[in-house]
Short mmCIF file of C-alpha atoms in Angstrom, two decimals:
data_model
loop_
_atom_site.label_atom_id
_atom_site.label_comp_id
_atom_site.label_asym_id
_atom_site.label_seq_id
_atom_site.Cartn_x
_atom_site.Cartn_y
_atom_site.Cartn_z
CA MET A 1 78.89 46.80 59.07
CA LEU A 2 77.63 48.44 55.89
CA VAL A 3 74.65 50.73 55.37
CA ARG A 4 73.43 51.66 51.90
CA VAL A 5 70.41 53.68 50.79
CA GLU A 6 69.23 53.86 47.18
CA HIS A 7 66.13 55.18 45.46
CA VAL A 8 64.47 52.27 43.70
CA MET A 9 60.88 51.18 43.09
CA GLY A 10 59.86 54.78 43.61
CA MET A 11 61.05 54.98 47.21
CA ALA A 12 64.10 55.12 49.44
CA VAL A 13 65.29 51.60 50.23
CA SER A 14 67.80 51.10 53.03
CA LEU A 15 69.97 48.05 53.62
CA ASP A 16 71.89 47.39 56.83
CA LEU A 17 74.39 44.53 56.71
CA ALA A 18 75.70 43.73 60.18
CA ASP A 19 77.74 40.63 59.43
CA PRO A 20 81.45 40.47 60.39
CA LEU A 21 82.52 40.18 56.76
CA PRO A 22 85.15 42.09 54.79
CA VAL A 23 83.87 45.37 53.36
CA PRO A 24 84.31 44.26 49.72
CA GLU A 25 82.11 41.24 50.43
CA LEU A 26 79.46 43.42 52.10
CA GLU A 27 79.57 45.75 49.09
CA ARG A 28 79.07 42.80 46.75
CA LEU A 29 76.06 41.62 48.76
CA ALA A 30 74.55 45.11 48.66
CA ASP A 31 75.13 45.29 44.90
CA GLU A 32 73.18 42.03 44.48
CA VAL A 33 70.27 43.28 46.58
CA PHE A 34 69.83 46.51 44.65
CA ALA A 35 70.34 44.87 41.27
CA TRP A 36 67.50 42.50 42.15
CA LEU A 37 65.23 45.33 43.26
CA ARG A 38 65.89 47.22 40.03
CA LEU A 39 64.97 44.09 38.05
CA VAL A 40 61.72 43.83 40.01
CA ASP A 41 60.97 47.47 39.28
CA THR A 42 61.49 47.12 35.54
CA THR A 43 59.30 43.99 35.52
CA PHE A 44 56.45 45.03 37.79
CA SER A 45 56.27 48.84 37.86
CA THR A 46 52.79 50.07 36.96
CA TYR A 47 54.35 53.49 36.30
CA GLN A 48 56.56 52.21 33.47
CA ALA A 49 54.58 51.70 30.29
CA ASP A 50 57.04 49.11 28.98
CA SER A 51 57.16 46.92 32.11
CA GLU A 52 55.88 43.38 31.71
CA ILE A 53 53.04 43.94 34.17
CA SER A 54 51.90 47.10 32.34
CA ARG A 55 51.99 45.37 28.97
CA LEU A 56 50.19 42.33 30.39
CA GLY A 57 47.52 44.58 31.86
CA ARG A 58 46.96 46.25 28.48
CA GLY A 59 46.70 42.88 26.74
CA GLU A 60 49.92 43.34 24.76
CA LEU A 61 51.46 40.26 26.40
CA ARG A 62 50.01 36.91 27.31
CA ARG A 63 50.91 35.48 30.69
CA SER A 64 52.86 32.73 28.93
CA ASP A 65 54.99 35.43 27.27
CA CYS A 66 56.01 36.92 30.62
CA SER A 67 58.96 35.98 32.79
CA PRO A 68 58.50 33.21 35.38
CA LEU A 69 58.62 35.90 38.09
CA VAL A 70 55.33 37.33 36.82
CA GLY A 71 53.68 33.93 36.96
CA GLU A 72 55.00 33.36 40.49
CA VAL A 73 53.57 36.67 41.70
CA LEU A 74 50.20 36.25 40.00
CA ASP A 75 49.81 32.74 41.41
CA ARG A 76 50.49 33.94 44.94
CA CYS A 77 48.14 36.91 44.50
CA ALA A 78 45.38 34.48 43.53
CA GLU A 79 46.01 32.53 46.74
CA LEU A 80 45.96 35.75 48.75
CA TRP A 81 42.63 36.73 47.18
CA ASP A 82 41.22 33.52 48.62
CA GLU A 83 42.94 33.89 52.01
CA THR A 84 41.58 37.44 52.43
CA ARG A 85 38.01 36.63 51.31
CA GLY A 86 38.52 38.67 48.15
CA TYR A 87 39.74 41.86 49.84
CA PHE A 88 43.25 41.54 48.43
CA ASP A 89 42.29 42.05 44.80
CA ILE A 90 44.92 43.07 42.26
CA MET A 91 42.14 44.31 39.94
CA ALA A 92 40.36 46.40 42.60
CA GLY A 93 41.47 49.66 41.01
CA GLY A 94 40.22 48.67 37.59
CA ARG A 95 43.59 47.59 36.18
CA LEU A 96 46.15 44.90 36.91
CA ASP A 97 48.21 46.07 39.88
CA PRO A 98 49.95 43.54 42.16
CA SER A 99 51.96 46.27 43.93
CA GLY A 100 50.38 45.41 47.29
CA TYR A 101 52.30 42.15 47.20
CA VAL A 102 55.30 42.83 44.97
CA LYS A 103 57.22 45.18 47.26
CA GLY A 104 57.14 42.83 50.23
CA TRP A 105 57.81 39.80 48.04
CA ALA A 106 60.83 41.49 46.47
CA VAL A 107 62.33 42.41 49.83
CA GLN A 108 61.71 38.91 51.19
CA ARG A 109 63.35 37.31 48.15
CA ALA A 110 66.35 39.64 48.55
CA CYS A 111 66.78 38.70 52.21
CA ASP A 112 66.42 34.99 51.48
CA ARG A 113 69.14 35.38 48.88
CA LEU A 114 71.35 37.22 51.38
CA LEU A 115 71.05 34.29 53.77
CA LEU A 116 72.13 31.85 51.07
CA LEU A 117 75.14 34.06 50.32
CA GLY A 118 76.29 34.09 53.94
CA SER A 119 74.59 37.10 55.55
CA SER A 120 72.70 36.18 58.71
CA HIS A 121 72.42 39.67 60.23
CA HIS A 122 70.67 42.22 58.04
CA CYS A 123 67.74 44.63 57.79
CA LEU A 124 66.12 45.66 54.50
CA ASN A 125 63.58 48.48 54.65
CA ALA A 126 61.55 49.48 51.58
CA GLY A 127 59.32 52.41 52.35
CA GLY A 128 58.40 51.12 55.80
CA ASP A 129 58.03 47.46 54.85
CA VAL A 130 60.87 45.69 56.62
CA PHE A 131 62.44 42.27 56.90
CA VAL A 132 65.11 41.63 59.51
CA ARG A 133 67.33 38.66 60.21
CA GLY A 134 69.67 38.10 63.12
CA ALA A 135 70.41 41.16 65.22
CA ALA A 136 71.68 44.70 65.07
CA PRO A 137 75.19 45.33 66.40
CA GLY A 138 75.24 45.20 70.19
CA ARG A 139 71.56 44.24 70.50
CA PRO A 140 69.66 40.96 70.81
CA ALA A 141 67.42 41.89 67.87
CA TRP A 142 66.56 44.71 65.47
CA ARG A 143 64.35 47.62 66.49
CA VAL A 144 61.72 48.69 63.94
CA GLY A 145 59.73 51.89 64.43
CA ILE A 146 56.09 52.15 63.31
CA ARG A 147 55.33 55.71 62.24
CA HIS A 148 52.66 57.66 64.06
CA PRO A 149 49.87 58.09 61.49
CA TRP A 150 49.34 61.78 62.24
CA GLU A 151 52.73 62.93 63.55
CA ALA A 152 55.36 62.28 60.90
CA MET A 153 58.30 62.67 63.28
CA SER A 154 56.84 60.42 66.02
CA LEU A 155 56.46 56.68 66.45
CA ALA A 156 53.31 54.83 67.46
CA TRP A 157 55.23 51.69 68.45
CA VAL A 158 58.79 50.40 68.46
CA LEU A 159 59.10 46.67 67.81
CA GLU A 160 61.99 44.38 68.66
CA VAL A 161 62.18 41.58 66.12
CA THR A 162 64.49 39.02 64.57
CA ASP A 163 63.93 36.77 61.54
CA MET A 164 60.64 38.53 61.00
CA ALA A 165 58.70 40.76 58.59
CA VAL A 166 56.98 44.02 59.51
CA ALA A 167 54.57 45.50 56.95
CA THR A 168 52.49 48.65 57.30
CA SER A 169 49.70 49.91 55.06
CA GLY A 170 48.11 53.28 55.73
CA THR A 171 46.41 56.34 54.34
CA TYR A 172 48.63 58.99 55.95
CA GLU A 173 51.15 59.32 53.09
CA ARG A 174 49.38 58.36 49.86
CA GLY A 175 45.84 59.28 50.87
CA LEU A 176 42.89 56.95 50.28
CA HIS A 177 44.66 54.71 47.77
CA VAL A 178 43.36 51.28 48.86
CA ILE A 179 40.05 50.33 47.25
CA ASP A 180 37.36 48.15 48.83
CA PRO A 181 36.83 45.73 45.92
CA PHE A 182 33.23 45.05 46.92
CA THR A 183 32.11 48.69 46.88
CA GLY A 184 34.66 50.22 44.52
CA GLU A 185 35.18 53.01 47.05
CA PRO A 186 38.41 54.01 48.80
CA ALA A 187 38.81 52.43 52.24
CA ALA A 188 38.76 55.16 54.88
CA ALA A 189 37.93 53.62 58.28
CA LEU A 190 41.47 52.60 59.23
CA ARG A 191 44.40 55.00 59.29
CA SER A 192 47.21 52.48 59.71
CA VAL A 193 47.57 48.69 59.76
CA THR A 194 50.79 46.89 60.72
CA VAL A 195 51.23 43.13 60.35
CA VAL A 196 54.17 41.15 61.75
CA GLY A 197 54.81 37.66 60.42
CA PRO A 198 57.34 35.27 58.89
CA ASP A 199 57.00 36.41 55.24
CA LEU A 200 56.98 40.03 54.10
CA GLY A 201 55.02 39.57 50.88
CA THR A 202 52.21 37.88 52.78
CA ALA A 203 52.31 40.40 55.64
CA ASP A 204 52.18 43.26 53.13
CA ALA A 205 49.13 41.76 51.40
CA TYR A 206 47.39 41.06 54.71
CA ALA A 207 47.91 44.67 55.82
CA THR A 208 46.49 45.95 52.53
CA ALA A 209 43.50 43.60 52.76
CA ALA A 210 42.73 44.61 56.34
CA LEU A 211 42.85 48.29 55.35
CA ALA A 212 40.39 47.52 52.54
CA MET A 213 38.06 45.73 54.98
CA GLY A 214 37.77 48.74 57.26
CA GLU A 215 36.65 48.05 60.83
CA ALA A 216 35.94 44.41 59.94
CA GLY A 217 39.65 44.06 59.28
CA ILE A 218 40.41 44.37 63.00
CA ASP A 219 38.63 41.12 63.88
CA TRP A 220 39.97 39.42 60.75
CA LEU A 221 43.56 40.26 61.70
CA ALA A 222 43.02 38.94 65.23
CA GLN A 223 42.21 35.50 63.82
CA LEU A 224 45.32 35.16 61.62
CA PRO A 225 47.60 32.36 62.81
CA ASN A 226 51.31 33.11 63.28
CA HIS A 227 50.85 36.85 62.81
CA GLU A 228 50.64 39.85 65.14
CA CYS A 229 49.14 43.22 64.33
CA ALA A 230 48.62 46.85 65.31
CA VAL A 231 45.84 49.11 64.05
CA VAL A 232 45.03 52.81 64.30
CA THR A 233 41.53 53.81 63.22
CA GLU A 234 40.65 57.05 61.44
CA ASP A 235 38.91 58.28 64.61
CA GLY A 236 42.11 57.82 66.63
CA ARG A 237 41.72 54.49 68.41
CA ALA A 238 44.91 52.42 68.68
CA MET A 239 44.95 48.70 69.36
CA ARG A 240 47.38 45.81 69.07
CA SER A 241 47.48 42.07 69.49
CA ASP A 242 48.80 40.70 72.79
CA GLY A 243 51.79 39.11 71.11
CA LEU A 244 53.02 42.17 69.23
CA PRO A 245 56.79 42.26 69.93
CA VAL A 246 56.94 45.74 71.43
CA ALA A 247 60.45 46.70 72.49
CA PRO A 248 61.04 47.13 76.22
CA SER A 249 61.49 50.72 77.37
CA THR A 250 65.06 51.79 77.87
#
């Protein structure tokens, strides 16, 4: 087994490789993952003035001048705008910012690549957005903790998942950073939204959209096919879907 943590995309990213492979092979797989994430950061970071997405947003590049990755992301973001009734809006903050999709998409692409390269047991965690495949050593699945939105050292839920994405969007770390695109105001009714589903980019966008919807996001999440969810409201109510894969107590 190999565990590696690096600071990339402005956050700590941790990779657990649990495959019974030689250490040099595990190291090579980890190198590929973090090289990919660094490429994503240089392409999509809204904090780097010379990234493609920053230059595109300022009108210095045309979409046709950008890498195919940019086109792929923008196309999917347009689909997500439709799927979320306009609440996932990469222009909601007044400038081009697909970050609500890019992080999850990047992690998902990395894990899909790992599978192709022979890793069927891994966990990649980027700032609380997680994709897992296979199982942790000695367990039937991976356990993923969902942070308590008021108590930083506590967990609201522990999930037991395999071949699944877990994405959380909340206001407890970055403040009111998600904008309701229909009012232009920061979304404040929900404290934390977690979405569990088959694809991390989509789950990440759905969690962001539900946070932007406020209380209406609770009913919207409940109607999503093939996804489970957990929500904590700003006034302290906690709720979850019946199928949320909560780990059994031990």
